[in-house]
Amino acid sequence: MKQINVTSPLLPSLREFKKELRKIWKSKWITNNGVYQEQLEKALSEYLGVKYISLLSNGTLPLITAIQALDLKDGEIITTPYSFVATTHSICWQGLTPVFVDIDPVTGNIDPQKIEEAITPRTKAIMPVHVYGNPCDIEKINLIAKKYNLKVIYDAAHAFGVKINGKSILNEGDISTLSFHATKVFNTIEGGAIICNSESMKKKIDKLRNFGFVDEVTVDGIGINSKMDELRAAYGLLNLKQIDAAINKRKRIVDYYRHELKNVPGINFINDMPGVTHNYSYFPIFIDEDKYGISRNSLYERLKDNNIYSRRYFYPLISNIDAYKNLESTEVKNLPVANKMADSVLCLPLFADLKEKDAKRIIQIITENYR
C-alpha cells in the first residue's frame, strides 16, 4: 500500500536545477553573499511585497538573530506555547525567559488579552506566531506593544505570501521571520529569512548573519554564521517560479477536505479568514472524542495503519515539555485552550502533488463510521 506523508517538498525541475548547479560550479562561488543569494532576496522582496529581506541558512536562526538585532536582553518575552519548539528555544538561546499565554480557540493564535495581562516590568517583547499561516490579531498586538513600549517579532514560519486586504502581513511589527524548510509551502531545502522595516536594520542583520564582520579586519558584534549558500538560493529561485501553481493545488485539496468533513460529528477545522490571502500551508482538524467516537490518537493510529502519516501538530504543547515545565507560566490552569487544542489536533496530508484518489482514501478512513 502506498505511503502518504503529512507533507512532501515542492521540488524544482531537476533539469533546471542541474543547469544552475553547472553555473555555480563554473563560477566557483558557492557561498558568502553570492549572485544567487542576491537574486533570491530581490525576487522574494518583489513577490512578498516587502522592502527589506535577509536570507539565512534555516528557519530558527532568523528568530535568534531578530532578538539580537533588537538588542533584547535580561528580561522576558511573551509568546505562545502552541508552536514548534524553535519559537521558544530562540528566546532561551538569547538568554531571555519565555512567558507563555493562552491562545484563541478559533485560530490557535496568541490571545491579545492574555498578552496584556502577562506584561511585567521585565517584559521586553512579544513573539506571536501566525499559526498555520492564519494572521494573528495584528492590530491589537501592535496597540499593546505601542502602549507598553515593547518590540514585536512575528514568527511567520507558516505565513509565506499571506496578505490581509492585499498587504503582506510580513511588514508588521518590528521584525517578521520565515522558514524555508522542506516542509513549508515555499522551501530552499533548509533556509529562512528576516523581514525588517529599515535599511539600517537590514545592514545590522546582514552583519550578524556573518559573524558580526564590518569588513575584513573589523568585527563589531557577536554574530553567527547563518548565511544562505548559493545552491539553496538557486533551488529557491526555481521554486519561486512554481509557487503560485502549488498554492492553487493546495487550495483545491483544502476545499475538498472541508466539503467532505463539514458534516462529520466531532470534527472541526479552521475556515478561511475574511480579507486574507491564504497559502494553505496546513490543514488541521480537531477531534471532539465524545462526538466523533474515538480519540485523536486513535484516529492517528488508524491512519498510520493504512500507511497515511498525519501529524499531531502542535503536540506536545511546548509548555509541557521537560525543558519548560518548571516555568510559572506553564501551569495547565493558565493555558486551558492551548492544552485542549494540542490534545485534539491532527494535521492531514497536504501538498501540491497529493493525488485526488489519495485524498479520497484519507477522507474515507476518517468518515467510515459515518457513511
Coordinates of C-alpha atoms in Angstrom, one line a residue:
M1 CA 0.0 0.0 0.0
K2 CA 1.3 3.4 -0.9
Q3 CA 2.6 5.6 1.9
I4 CA 1.2 9.1 2.2
N5 CA 3.1 11.5 4.4
V6 CA 1.8 14.7 6.0
T7 CA 3.8 16.7 3.5
S8 CA 6.0 16.4 0.5
P9 CA 8.5 19.1 -0.5
L10 CA 8.0 21.4 -3.5
L11 CA 10.8 20.3 -5.9
P12 CA 12.1 22.3 -8.8
S13 CA 12.8 20.7 -12.2
L14 CA 15.8 18.5 -11.9
R15 CA 16.9 19.5 -15.3
E16 CA 16.7 23.2 -14.5
F17 CA 18.5 22.7 -11.1
K18 CA 21.4 20.9 -12.8
K19 CA 21.7 23.7 -15.2
E20 CA 22.0 26.2 -12.4
L21 CA 24.4 23.9 -10.5
R22 CA 26.7 23.9 -13.5
K23 CA 26.8 27.7 -13.5
I24 CA 27.6 27.8 -9.8
W25 CA 30.4 25.2 -10.2
K26 CA 31.8 27.1 -13.1
S27 CA 31.8 30.4 -11.1
K28 CA 33.4 28.6 -8.1
W29 CA 31.4 31.0 -5.8
I30 CA 29.3 28.7 -3.7
T31 CA 28.5 30.8 -0.6
N32 CA 29.2 34.2 1.1
N33 CA 26.7 36.6 -0.4
G34 CA 26.8 35.3 -4.0
V35 CA 24.9 36.2 -7.0
Y36 CA 22.1 33.7 -6.4
Q37 CA 21.5 34.9 -2.8
E38 CA 21.2 38.5 -4.1
Q39 CA 18.8 37.4 -6.8
L40 CA 16.6 35.5 -4.5
E41 CA 16.5 38.3 -2.0
K42 CA 15.4 40.6 -4.8
A43 CA 12.8 38.2 -6.2
L44 CA 11.3 37.4 -2.8
S45 CA 11.1 41.1 -1.9
E46 CA 9.1 41.7 -5.0
Y47 CA 6.9 38.6 -4.7
L48 CA 6.2 39.0 -1.0
G49 CA 5.7 42.8 -1.1
V50 CA 8.4 43.6 1.4
K51 CA 11.2 46.1 1.1
Y52 CA 14.0 44.6 3.3
I53 CA 14.7 40.9 3.5
S54 CA 17.7 38.9 4.5
L55 CA 18.2 35.2 3.7
L56 CA 19.5 32.8 6.4
S57 CA 20.5 29.2 6.4
N58 CA 17.5 27.8 8.3
G59 CA 14.3 29.0 9.9
T60 CA 15.4 29.0 13.6
L61 CA 18.4 31.4 13.2
P62 CA 16.1 34.3 12.0
L63 CA 14.3 34.2 15.4
I64 CA 17.6 34.1 17.3
T65 CA 19.1 36.9 15.1
A66 CA 15.9 39.0 15.4
I67 CA 16.2 39.1 19.2
Q68 CA 19.8 40.0 19.0
A69 CA 19.2 42.7 16.3
L70 CA 16.6 44.4 18.5
D71 CA 19.1 44.4 21.5
L72 CA 16.7 42.4 23.7
K73 CA 18.5 41.3 26.9
D74 CA 17.9 40.4 30.5
G75 CA 14.1 40.0 30.6
E76 CA 11.1 38.2 29.4
I77 CA 9.4 37.7 26.0
I78 CA 5.7 36.9 25.9
T79 CA 4.9 34.1 23.5
T80 CA 2.6 31.2 22.7
P81 CA 3.0 27.6 23.8
Y82 CA 1.2 26.5 20.6
S83 CA 4.0 26.4 18.1
F84 CA 7.1 24.5 17.1
V85 CA 9.8 24.4 19.7
A86 CA 12.1 26.7 17.7
T87 CA 9.9 29.7 18.7
T88 CA 10.6 29.2 22.4
H89 CA 14.2 27.8 22.0
S90 CA 15.2 31.0 20.2
I91 CA 14.2 33.1 23.3
C92 CA 16.3 30.9 25.6
W93 CA 19.3 30.9 23.3
Q94 CA 19.5 34.6 23.7
G95 CA 19.3 34.4 27.5
L96 CA 15.7 35.7 27.9
T97 CA 12.8 34.0 29.7
P98 CA 9.7 32.9 27.7
V99 CA 6.4 33.7 29.3
F100 CA 3.5 31.6 27.9
V101 CA 0.0 32.9 27.5
D102 CA -3.1 31.2 26.2
I103 CA -4.5 31.2 22.6
D104 CA -7.6 32.0 20.7
P105 CA -9.9 28.9 20.4
V106 CA -10.7 29.5 16.8
T107 CA -7.4 30.4 15.1
G108 CA -4.9 28.9 17.6
N109 CA -3.1 32.3 17.6
I110 CA -1.9 34.1 20.7
D111 CA -4.8 35.8 22.7
P112 CA -4.0 39.6 22.8
Q113 CA -6.0 40.0 26.1
K114 CA -3.7 37.4 27.7
I115 CA -0.7 39.2 26.4
E116 CA -1.6 42.4 28.3
E117 CA -2.4 40.5 31.5
A118 CA 1.1 39.0 31.4
I119 CA 3.2 42.2 31.0
T120 CA 5.6 43.0 33.8
P121 CA 8.5 45.5 34.2
R122 CA 10.7 42.7 32.9
T123 CA 8.8 42.3 29.6
K124 CA 10.9 43.3 26.6
A125 CA 9.0 42.0 23.6
I126 CA 6.1 39.9 22.3
M127 CA 6.7 36.9 19.9
P128 CA 3.4 35.9 18.4
V129 CA 3.1 33.1 15.8
H130 CA 0.8 33.2 12.7
V131 CA -0.3 29.6 13.3
Y132 CA -0.9 27.5 10.2
G133 CA -0.5 30.8 8.3
N134 CA -3.6 32.4 9.8
P135 CA -2.8 36.0 10.7
C136 CA -2.7 37.0 14.4
D137 CA -4.8 39.9 15.6
I138 CA -2.1 42.3 14.4
E139 CA -4.0 45.5 15.2
K140 CA -4.5 44.6 18.9
I141 CA -1.0 43.2 19.3
N142 CA 0.6 46.3 17.8
L143 CA -1.5 48.6 20.0
I144 CA -0.4 46.7 23.1
A145 CA 3.2 46.9 22.0
K146 CA 3.0 50.7 21.5
K147 CA 1.2 51.2 24.8
Y148 CA 3.9 49.4 26.8
N149 CA 6.9 50.2 24.5
L150 CA 7.5 46.6 23.6
K151 CA 9.2 45.1 20.5
V152 CA 7.2 42.7 18.3
I153 CA 8.8 39.8 16.5
Y154 CA 6.3 37.8 14.4
D155 CA 7.2 34.2 13.9
A156 CA 5.7 33.9 10.4
A157 CA 7.2 30.5 9.6
H158 CA 3.9 29.3 8.2
A159 CA 2.9 32.6 6.6
F160 CA 4.8 32.8 3.3
G161 CA 2.8 35.1 0.9
V162 CA -0.1 35.7 3.3
K163 CA -1.8 39.0 3.0
I164 CA -4.6 41.0 4.6
N165 CA -6.6 43.1 2.2
G166 CA -3.8 42.8 -0.3
K167 CA -1.0 43.8 2.0
S168 CA 1.7 41.5 3.3
I169 CA 1.5 40.6 7.0
L170 CA 5.3 40.3 6.9
N171 CA 5.7 44.1 7.2
E172 CA 4.0 44.1 10.6
G173 CA 5.8 44.5 13.9
D174 CA 9.5 45.3 14.2
I175 CA 10.6 42.1 12.5
S176 CA 9.0 39.0 10.9
T177 CA 10.8 35.7 10.3
L178 CA 10.2 33.0 7.7
S179 CA 11.2 29.3 7.5
F180 CA 12.0 27.8 4.1
H181 CA 12.4 24.2 5.5
A182 CA 11.4 21.4 3.1
T183 CA 8.0 21.0 4.8
K184 CA 7.0 24.6 4.1
V185 CA 4.9 25.9 1.2
F186 CA 8.0 27.5 -0.2
N187 CA 11.3 25.9 0.5
T188 CA 15.0 26.2 -0.2
I189 CA 15.6 22.7 1.3
E190 CA 16.7 24.4 4.5
G191 CA 16.6 28.1 4.9
G192 CA 14.8 31.1 6.3
A193 CA 14.6 34.9 6.2
I194 CA 14.2 38.0 8.2
I195 CA 11.9 40.9 7.1
C196 CA 12.6 44.3 8.7
N197 CA 11.4 47.9 8.2
S198 CA 14.6 49.9 7.6
E199 CA 17.8 49.8 5.6
S200 CA 19.8 50.3 8.8
M201 CA 18.2 47.3 10.4
K202 CA 18.9 45.1 7.4
K203 CA 22.5 46.1 7.4
K204 CA 22.7 45.1 11.1
I205 CA 21.1 41.8 10.4
D206 CA 23.4 41.1 7.5
K207 CA 26.4 41.7 9.7
L208 CA 25.0 39.4 12.4
R209 CA 24.5 36.6 9.9
N210 CA 28.2 36.9 9.0
F211 CA 29.8 36.7 12.5
G212 CA 29.5 40.5 13.0
F213 CA 32.0 41.4 10.4
V214 CA 32.0 45.0 9.2
D215 CA 35.0 44.5 6.9
E216 CA 37.9 42.1 6.6
V217 CA 39.5 43.2 9.9
T218 CA 36.6 44.7 11.9
V219 CA 34.1 42.7 14.0
D220 CA 31.7 44.9 16.0
G221 CA 29.2 42.3 17.3
I222 CA 28.9 38.6 18.3
G223 CA 27.2 37.4 15.2
I224 CA 26.9 33.8 13.9
N225 CA 27.4 32.1 10.5
S226 CA 23.9 31.8 9.2
K227 CA 24.3 32.9 5.5
M228 CA 22.4 31.0 2.8
D229 CA 24.6 29.3 0.3
E230 CA 24.3 29.6 -3.5
L231 CA 22.9 26.0 -4.0
R232 CA 19.9 26.6 -1.8
A233 CA 19.4 30.1 -3.2
A234 CA 19.3 28.7 -6.8
Y235 CA 16.9 26.0 -5.6
G236 CA 14.7 28.7 -4.1
L237 CA 14.7 30.8 -7.3
L238 CA 13.4 27.8 -9.3
N239 CA 10.7 27.0 -6.7
L240 CA 9.5 30.6 -6.7
K241 CA 8.6 30.2 -10.3
Q242 CA 6.0 27.5 -9.4
I243 CA 4.8 28.7 -6.0
D244 CA 1.5 30.2 -7.3
A245 CA 0.5 26.9 -9.0
A246 CA 1.5 24.9 -6.0
I247 CA -0.7 27.1 -3.7
N248 CA -3.6 26.8 -6.0
K249 CA -3.3 23.0 -5.9
R250 CA -3.1 23.0 -2.1
K251 CA -6.3 25.2 -2.0
R252 CA -8.2 22.6 -4.1
I253 CA -7.2 19.9 -1.6
V254 CA -8.3 22.0 1.3
D255 CA -11.6 22.8 -0.3
Y256 CA -12.2 19.1 -0.8
Y257 CA -11.3 18.2 2.8
R258 CA -13.6 20.9 4.1
H259 CA -16.5 19.8 1.9
E260 CA -16.2 16.2 2.9
L261 CA -15.7 16.8 6.6
K262 CA -18.2 19.7 7.3
N263 CA -21.0 17.4 8.4
V264 CA -18.9 14.8 10.3
P265 CA -19.8 14.9 14.0
G266 CA -16.9 15.7 16.3
I267 CA -14.5 17.0 13.6
N268 CA -13.9 20.7 13.4
F269 CA -11.5 22.8 11.3
I270 CA -10.4 26.4 10.7
N271 CA -12.1 28.2 7.8
D272 CA -10.6 31.0 5.7
M273 CA -10.4 34.3 7.4
P274 CA -12.2 37.3 5.7
G275 CA -10.0 39.5 3.6
V276 CA -7.0 37.2 4.0
T277 CA -5.0 35.7 1.1
H278 CA -4.1 32.3 2.5
N279 CA -1.3 30.0 1.4
Y280 CA -2.9 26.7 2.6
S281 CA 0.2 25.6 4.5
Y282 CA -1.6 23.1 6.7
F283 CA -5.0 21.5 7.2
P284 CA -5.5 20.8 10.9
I285 CA -8.7 19.1 12.1
F286 CA -9.7 19.0 15.8
I287 CA -11.3 15.9 17.2
D288 CA -14.0 16.0 19.8
E289 CA -13.8 12.4 21.1
D290 CA -17.3 12.4 22.7
K291 CA -19.0 13.3 19.3
Y292 CA -16.6 11.6 16.9
G293 CA -16.5 8.3 18.8
I294 CA -12.7 7.7 19.0
S295 CA -9.8 9.8 20.3
R296 CA -7.4 11.9 18.2
N297 CA -4.7 9.4 19.0
S298 CA -6.8 6.5 17.8
L299 CA -7.5 8.2 14.5
Y300 CA -3.8 9.0 14.1
E301 CA -3.0 5.3 14.6
R302 CA -5.9 4.2 12.3
L303 CA -4.5 6.4 9.5
K304 CA -1.0 5.1 10.2
D305 CA -2.2 1.5 9.9
N306 CA -3.3 2.5 6.4
N307 CA 0.1 4.0 5.6
I308 CA -1.2 7.5 6.0
Y309 CA 1.1 9.6 8.1
S310 CA -0.7 12.7 9.6
R311 CA 0.9 14.8 12.3
R312 CA -0.3 16.0 15.8
Y313 CA 0.9 19.5 15.1
F314 CA 1.5 21.0 17.8
Y315 CA 1.7 18.2 20.3
P316 CA 3.1 18.1 22.9
L317 CA 2.5 21.7 23.9
I318 CA 5.8 23.5 24.3
S319 CA 4.9 24.4 27.9
N320 CA 4.5 20.7 28.7
I321 CA 8.0 19.5 27.6
D322 CA 10.6 18.9 30.3
A323 CA 12.8 21.9 29.3
Y324 CA 10.0 24.4 30.2
K325 CA 7.8 22.6 32.7
N326 CA 9.1 24.5 35.8
L327 CA 8.3 27.9 34.5
E328 CA 5.4 29.6 36.3
S329 CA 3.6 30.4 33.1
T330 CA 3.4 26.7 32.0
E331 CA 0.8 25.7 34.6
V332 CA -2.1 23.9 32.8
K333 CA -4.7 26.1 34.5
N334 CA -3.2 29.1 32.8
L335 CA -3.3 27.5 29.3
P336 CA -6.6 25.6 29.0
V337 CA -7.3 26.5 25.4
A338 CA -3.8 25.7 24.2
N339 CA -3.8 22.3 26.1
K340 CA -7.2 21.4 24.6
M341 CA -6.1 22.3 21.1
A342 CA -2.8 20.4 21.4
D343 CA -4.6 17.3 22.6
S344 CA -7.2 17.3 19.8
V345 CA -5.3 18.5 16.7
L346 CA -4.4 16.3 13.7
C347 CA -2.9 17.8 10.5
L348 CA -3.9 15.9 7.4
P349 CA -1.6 15.3 4.5
L350 CA -1.4 18.4 2.3
F351 CA 1.0 19.1 -0.5
A352 CA 0.7 20.2 -4.1
D353 CA 1.2 16.7 -5.6
L354 CA -1.3 14.9 -3.4
K355 CA -3.4 12.8 -5.8
E356 CA -7.2 13.0 -5.8
K357 CA -7.5 9.3 -5.2
D358 CA -5.2 9.5 -2.1
A359 CA -7.2 12.5 -0.7
K360 CA -10.4 10.4 -1.1
R361 CA -8.8 7.5 0.7
I362 CA -7.9 9.7 3.6
I363 CA -11.4 11.0 3.8
Q364 CA -12.9 7.5 3.6
I365 CA -10.9 6.3 6.6
I366 CA -11.8 9.4 8.6
T367 CA -15.5 9.2 7.8
E368 CA -16.0 5.4 7.6
N369 CA -18.0 5.4 10.9
Y370 CA -20.5 7.9 9.4
R371 CA -21.1 6.9 5.8

